[in-house]
Amino acid sequence: MNHQPKTAIILCTCSGIISEKIDWEKVRTQLAGHPDKPVVTTDELACGADNLEKLAAWLKEQGPERVVVAACSPREHERTFRNLLTAVGINPYYLQMINVREQVAWVTADPDQATRKAARLITAALQRVGHHQPLMERHVPVRTDVAVIGAGPAGIQAALTLARAGRIVTLIEKEPFFGGMPVRFEELFPNLECGPCLLEPGMGELLHGPESEHIKLLTLTEVTEVKGSFGNWQLTLRQQPRYINPELCIGCMICATVCPVRRENRWNCGGELAAVDGPFVGALPNLPHVDAGHCLKLNGRECGACLAECPVEGALDFNDTIRDSVVEVGAIIVATGAEELPVSPPVFAGRDNVFSAYAFERLLAMTGPSGGELVKGDGSAPASLAIVQCAGSFDDVVTYCSGTCCQAALKYAHISAAKREGLTVTRLIREQVVAGVNAARLFNHDHSHVIRYRGLGDLTVAETPNGRVITCASSGTQIPADMIVLCGPTVPSQGTAQTARLLELGVDDAGFIAPIHALSGSFLSPLKGIYLAGTCRGPGDIREAFASGTAAAGVALSELVEGRDLAVDPQVAVVDVEQCAGCKSCIRVCPYKAISWNEVAKTADVSDILCRGCGTCVAVCPAGAITARGFSRAMLRAEIEGVLS
Amino acid sequence: MSCQTMPDRAPYPAAEVMSAGAPTEVRIVAFLCNWCSYAGADKTGMNQLPVPAELSVVRVMCSGRVEPTLILETFQKGADGVMVLACHPGDCHYKEGNLRAFCRAELLERMMPQLGVNPARFYFDYVSAAEAEKFSQVTNDFVASIRALAGTDSER
């Protein structure tokens, strides 16, 4: 470089703290002989408000093209001095800070050595600033729309909260209906409140209320790709065909009654559904959906029973196809939930009248396979019920407590006893967790026998002439068990695992999405612009789901404000298209998916919004075609030469 | 990426051969990532722990930015030793830049003898923002080992 830009050097004594070790006078003497002829000033406390004014006046008077500040850590005051440069009309990125306080004065015992080291670092900075380029911070508007993944109570609550604030929400649900787990539970702990009754006002509001204009509910939809960062996420969605036109269908379900096909009703854990049907009475949205695997017409067979009987022309749409779409949002709320791990210990395998907690929940429900009757598979009344809590929890695979199975078991005991007078109910527990004021209501009225057992291996089952009996080997206790409920552990749902992978979010030991802090930031993921709600964060009840849904929405509202732009750091990577050989190495290593392939130019392309300026791509580029602005190869080389000179 | 398992780096081996002559002025360049190691170096200052005066810090945003050629250039320009200090595995501010730095360090160390540079002159480690003592320790140990190498290395 022929022209050496005029450089001003500010030496800070830090109220004597730095100058105690570093002899600035000696450094100034040395700098006086420097071929670049920098202008130098010494300041008592360069970051002080009055001193900054004085320094601004001095810089204006000197009119330098570059500024070197030898003071404290750039982690502390780089912004202060960048602002100083901006204030006097010098590009803020013409600054180079030397950390002579933390990394020289405070760590070097010998003043001579400290002074020599400081001088060396200043020389390096002088060389470095010659290569600095003027950069401009760019301001881009953030999107204030939000995507909510998962439409259980947490997702619904988040969507409604955002919509009430006027935000546009895309609510993404992979099932054909929404409401999550508790909408399928007829009674909820501890007050035996009806799950659908509790959820449906919100669901109705979401579908038909004034908020519905702001919420787009997509059922049968999954997120297939996520790109972007805070303020500018791009989600690729794939919606499976419902084969029903939601605008036209009136939800009369005549199609289901005339459909000749029957399939298993997995939502009910029993009973059957037609190929075109709704999962259970009251499921929302009130639309059937066609199971493509079972529908005769979709499998090339002669059938049109539903079409013939449907009262609305066009409501059934067999030309419906997979719909791929892209939604652009500022924030993502993950509310993908948890599920019950199905446990089938060998001792219970193949036996009848053994239920998972979820299956038992449906058996008790009026809309369930038995219409709410507590009956065995053969339709007869049970004399005894054994509820095995912690079935599979606290063991080698699932080491933790699910937090809700004591609640569920107390509820089952209560409802079952009410349904069958004289029913013997036994709860087998390993630990018992029923905290809270309301929980005491059911807990104090529990008439079940409580037996402590030592894990599933402790149990044996025998069919006797007087009915089935579970024996607890450790204590020899015998428990009558015509019906058995196995309360399996709560584990992350498949949707949670998939979403964590897509968003590259870390998970905890159990596979739940790890929040930024377990206590103070349990609604926040480590990635800004991605918030967490409900049981994707770990086991929890519906109260927790509502609360965390509201919390996640609140954080999204506070961080994405209409009119508050996102400042884009200009210190990002840029590709020199002339140099780019098109090897795509950089695309592979970028942790933020900030680099894309320009098919037309056959070169890599960096998005400055997504790029965080780490420089990993710079290091991997074999052609040297990528420059890290602010940390370019030329700057680092100059700095290295400087410290070694 | 291939280097998924991140073994802890063995502590730097103390130089086996002690320098025969007087203490030699050595020049060490340490590339520190902004978020963990540079913050750790700041913390070392706050705790008033010693750092060798021979050490010159070059701040980079991520250890993943430091390509092997830059390290070799640093030797070429006269450094007696080069350090790259990164965030601990799992703590990288940029998700995995430190893992890439680790892989490159492993390869570079294997390549160095063929380029005529003693691999003992290069040191890669993890230093967190809280590890003031570790920063002081590794920098002092490394500089001592480089000083001990002086006069024993024929290649430099």
XYZ file of N, CA and C in Angstrom, chain A residues 21 72-76 78 82 96-99 101-103 105-108 113-114 116-117 120-121 128 503-504 527 571 588-592 612-620 628 631-634 636-641 643-645, chain B residues 25 27-29 31-32 34-39 41-70 73-75 77-80 93-97 100 104 129 135:
348
model
N 1.677 0.471 34.861
C 2.566 -0.546 34.293
C 3.178 -0.105 32.971
N -8.916 -0.553 27.172
C -9.344 -1.808 27.795
C -9.860 -2.775 26.737
N -10.620 -3.771 27.190
C -11.077 -4.817 26.279
C -12.090 -4.292 25.268
N -11.919 -4.665 24.005
C -12.939 -4.279 23.010
C -14.298 -4.873 23.359
N -14.275 -5.937 24.148
C -15.545 -6.534 24.562
C -16.324 -5.552 25.442
N -15.568 -4.610 26.030
C -16.236 -3.646 26.904
C -16.547 -2.334 26.183
N -15.594 -1.300 22.676
C -15.459 -1.108 21.233
C -16.599 -0.233 20.698
N -16.442 3.245 18.694
C -17.033 3.294 17.355
C -18.000 4.480 17.283
N -9.372 0.447 15.574
C -8.804 -0.785 16.110
C -8.482 -0.553 17.573
N -9.013 -1.431 18.419
C -8.751 -1.293 19.858
C -7.654 -2.234 20.294
N -6.801 -1.743 21.178
C -5.751 -2.585 21.769
C -6.087 -2.740 23.244
N -6.140 -3.964 23.670
C -6.529 -4.250 25.051
C -5.292 -4.269 25.947
N -5.172 -2.998 29.024
C -5.484 -3.067 30.451
C -5.557 -4.536 30.906
N -6.624 -5.238 30.497
C -6.785 -6.637 30.929
C -5.636 -7.529 30.463
N -5.173 -7.289 29.215
C -4.250 -8.274 28.651
C -2.779 -7.842 28.632
N -1.373 -4.640 31.078
C -1.025 -4.023 32.361
C -1.317 -4.947 33.543
N -2.431 -5.636 33.472
C -2.845 -6.446 34.619
C -2.212 -7.833 34.670
N -1.515 -8.214 33.619
C -0.970 -9.575 33.622
C 0.549 -9.601 33.511
N 1.147 -8.404 33.438
C 2.595 -8.352 33.253
C 3.230 -7.690 34.485
N 8.685 -4.677 30.406
C 8.112 -5.678 29.485
C 6.712 -5.273 29.052
N 5.920 -4.761 30.027
C 4.556 -4.331 29.707
C 4.584 -3.210 28.671
N 6.963 -2.560 26.491
C 7.410 -3.090 25.188
C 6.268 -3.832 24.485
N 5.498 -4.605 25.302
C 4.389 -5.380 24.708
C 3.316 -4.436 24.160
N 4.426 -2.952 20.965
C 4.380 -3.948 19.891
C 2.948 -4.100 19.354
N 1.991 -4.157 20.291
C 0.589 -4.323 19.870
C 0.092 -3.084 19.125
N -2.457 -2.833 10.917
C -3.762 -3.439 10.630
C -4.740 -2.417 10.058
N -34.414 -27.527 13.485
C -33.996 -26.207 13.959
C -32.592 -26.235 14.555
N -32.007 -27.434 14.562
C -30.676 -27.628 15.144
C -30.631 -27.148 16.586
N -31.361 -20.228 20.495
C -31.386 -19.429 19.273
C -32.410 -18.317 19.418
N -19.867 -6.818 9.689
C -18.664 -7.655 9.766
C -19.012 -9.104 9.444
N -21.135 -26.233 3.141
C -21.154 -27.380 4.049
C -20.802 -26.981 5.482
N -19.874 -26.048 5.640
C -19.396 -25.756 7.001
C -20.180 -24.647 7.699
N -20.948 -23.856 6.967
C -21.619 -22.718 7.611
C -22.616 -23.203 8.662
N -22.432 -22.788 9.917
C -23.346 -23.263 10.953
C -24.722 -22.610 10.891
N -24.880 -21.568 10.107
C -26.152 -20.833 10.085
C -26.894 -20.935 8.760
N -23.135 -14.650 10.792
C -22.784 -14.078 12.087
C -21.315 -13.670 12.145
N -20.618 -13.858 11.029
C -19.244 -13.386 10.970
C -18.230 -14.249 11.684
N -18.482 -15.556 11.806
C -17.521 -16.406 12.521
C -16.275 -16.641 11.690
N -16.433 -16.683 10.369
C -15.270 -16.848 9.502
C -14.883 -18.287 9.221
N -15.702 -19.235 9.648
C -15.400 -20.641 9.386
C -15.295 -20.900 7.885
N -16.149 -20.229 7.116
C -16.135 -20.404 5.664
C -14.855 -19.833 5.050
N -14.367 -18.729 5.663
C -13.138 -18.093 5.167
C -11.982 -19.079 5.271
N -11.959 -19.760 6.431
C -10.854 -20.682 6.685
C -10.918 -21.907 5.785
N -12.122 -22.285 5.372
C -12.252 -23.528 4.611
C -12.119 -23.299 3.101
N -13.624 -12.245 5.459
C -14.379 -11.922 6.666
C -14.183 -10.436 6.906
N -12.162 -8.854 9.760
C -11.119 -9.818 10.131
C -10.563 -10.473 8.865
N -10.254 -9.620 7.904
C -9.799 -10.157 6.618
C -8.391 -10.741 6.754
N -8.035 -11.524 5.763
C -6.696 -12.129 5.751
C -5.639 -11.024 5.771
N -5.886 -9.969 5.007
C -4.920 -8.861 4.946
C -4.758 -8.205 6.323
N -5.376 -9.586 9.313
C -4.710 -10.492 10.248
C -3.230 -10.611 9.920
N -2.903 -10.670 8.626
C -1.489 -10.743 8.224
C -0.729 -9.518 8.717
N -1.360 -8.340 8.527
C -0.709 -7.102 8.953
C -0.489 -7.110 10.465
N -1.500 -7.600 11.184
C -1.410 -7.642 12.640
C -0.309 -8.607 13.084
N -0.274 -9.753 12.417
C 0.757 -10.752 12.759
C 2.153 -10.196 12.475
N 2.301 -9.593 11.312
C 3.600 -8.983 10.975
C 3.980 -7.938 12.009
N 3.069 -7.681 15.252
C 3.510 -8.189 16.559
C 4.837 -8.924 16.460
N 5.207 -9.356 15.262
C 6.466 -10.076 15.108
C 7.611 -9.166 14.657
N 7.284 -7.890 14.375
C 8.331 -7.010 13.840
C 9.280 -6.547 14.948
N 14.744 -14.396 24.128
C 13.518 -13.686 23.772
C 12.775 -14.514 22.735
N 8.994 -15.245 20.570
C 7.823 -14.522 20.070
C 6.681 -15.513 19.837
N 5.639 -15.289 20.585
C 4.511 -16.228 20.535
C 3.260 -15.470 20.079
N 2.564 -16.049 19.126
C 1.285 -15.467 18.696
C 0.159 -16.407 19.136
N -3.872 -17.015 18.828
C -5.166 -16.671 18.233
C -6.258 -17.055 19.231
N -7.013 -16.046 19.665
C -8.056 -16.321 20.647
C -9.422 -15.998 20.051
N -13.138 -14.697 20.192
C -13.674 -13.548 20.921
C -14.484 -13.934 22.146
N -15.206 -15.081 22.059
C -16.270 -15.335 23.041
C -15.823 -16.089 24.272
N -14.947 -17.056 24.106
C -14.508 -17.832 25.272
C -13.081 -17.471 25.650
N -12.140 -17.748 24.762
C -10.731 -17.631 25.136
C -10.303 -16.189 25.350
N -10.771 -15.281 24.481
C -10.417 -13.864 24.656
C -11.024 -13.353 25.956
N -12.276 -13.767 26.216
C -12.926 -13.388 27.472
C -12.181 -14.009 28.653
N -8.978 -14.592 28.661
C -7.755 -13.793 28.804
C -8.061 -12.495 29.542
N -9.220 -11.904 29.265
C -9.639 -10.706 30.001
C -9.801 -11.029 31.485
N -10.386 -12.171 31.730
C -10.617 -12.568 33.120
C -9.293 -12.809 33.845
N -8.325 -13.319 33.090
C -6.991 -13.515 33.662
C -6.460 -12.169 34.143
N -6.714 -11.133 33.346
C -6.303 -9.786 33.742
C -7.050 -9.324 34.990
N -8.345 -9.531 34.997
C -9.141 -9.109 36.158
C -8.677 -9.805 37.428
N -8.224 -11.052 37.270
C -7.738 -11.805 38.433
C -6.249 -11.573 38.692
N -5.632 -10.696 37.870
C -4.216 -10.338 38.044
C -3.304 -11.559 38.034
N -3.615 -12.495 37.162
C -2.760 -13.680 37.048
C -1.738 -13.434 35.941
N -0.553 -14.013 36.057
C 0.491 -13.701 35.071
C 0.266 -14.326 33.697
N 0.563 -13.524 32.668
C 0.583 -14.001 31.282
C 1.929 -13.562 30.720
N 2.629 -14.428 30.012
C 3.957 -14.056 29.522
C 3.932 -12.810 28.630
N 4.899 -11.941 28.835
C 4.975 -10.722 28.024
C 5.295 -11.045 26.566
N 5.859 -12.224 26.322
C 6.224 -12.613 24.948
C 5.002 -12.972 24.112
N 3.876 -13.132 24.770
C 2.673 -13.580 24.078
C 1.943 -12.401 23.456
N 1.670 -12.487 22.166
C 0.864 -11.461 21.507
C -0.461 -12.074 21.081
N -1.521 -11.446 21.518
C -2.853 -11.982 21.221
C -3.389 -11.386 19.927
N -3.868 -12.263 19.046
C -4.598 -11.815 17.862
C -6.035 -12.293 18.039
N -6.948 -11.327 18.157
C -8.352 -11.678 18.393
C -9.024 -12.055 17.074
N -9.700 -13.174 17.086
C -10.548 -13.548 15.943
C -11.938 -13.827 16.509
N -12.946 -13.819 15.662
C -14.293 -14.034 16.191
C -14.499 -15.489 16.595
N -13.842 -16.389 15.871
C -14.040 -17.821 16.146
C -12.737 -18.543 15.843
N -12.432 -19.553 16.649
C -11.228 -20.343 16.367
C -11.348 -21.011 14.997
N -12.575 -21.219 14.547
C -12.809 -21.816 13.234
C -12.370 -20.920 12.088
N -12.068 -19.656 12.391
C -11.594 -18.712 11.380
C -10.108 -18.933 11.064
N -9.394 -19.554 11.989
C -7.931 -19.646 11.864
C -7.568 -20.846 10.993
N -7.263 -20.575 9.743
C -6.924 -21.675 8.852
C -5.454 -22.059 9.029
N -5.132 -23.330 8.726
C -3.746 -23.791 8.894
C -2.724 -22.922 8.167
N -3.085 -22.396 7.025
C -2.093 -21.597 6.289
C -1.733 -20.325 7.059
N -2.709 -19.777 7.774
C -2.432 -18.574 8.563
C -1.441 -18.900 9.684
N 1.915 -19.311 8.035
C 2.428 -17.975 7.700
C 3.015 -17.295 8.925
N 2.334 -17.507 10.057
C 2.796 -16.889 11.310
C 4.187 -17.419 11.679
N 4.389 -18.715 11.474
C 5.730 -19.269 11.701
C 6.722 -18.677 10.712
N 6.690 -15.893 9.335
C 7.008 -14.496 9.632
C 7.849 -14.359 10.893
N 8.174 -15.486 11.514
C 9.132 -15.417 12.609
C 8.623 -15.788 13.983
N 7.411 -16.279 14.092
C 6.926 -16.683 15.408
C 7.662 -17.928 15.871
N 7.945 -17.987 17.168
C 8.590 -19.174 17.726
C 7.556 -20.200 18.168
N -19.713 -20.383 20.461
C -20.675 -19.320 20.167
C -21.276 -19.506 18.778
N -20.521 -20.150 17.921
C -20.974 -20.389 16.549
C -21.247 -21.867 16.322
N -21.757 -22.509 17.335
C -22.176 -23.906 17.277
C -21.024 -24.903 17.190
N -20.183 -24.814 16.134
C -19.206 -25.883 15.932
C -17.884 -25.414 15.343
N -17.648 -24.112 15.348
C -16.391 -23.604 14.801
C -15.193 -24.202 15.517
N -14.265 -27.584 14.202
C -13.509 -27.499 12.940
C -12.060 -27.104 13.237
N -8.714 -29.244 12.263
C -7.613 -28.645 11.496
C -6.314 -28.697 12.280
N -14.510 -18.712 29.057
C -14.501 -17.332 29.556
C -14.240 -17.283 31.054
N -5.941 -20.140 31.462
C -5.289 -19.307 30.451
C -3.875 -18.949 30.899
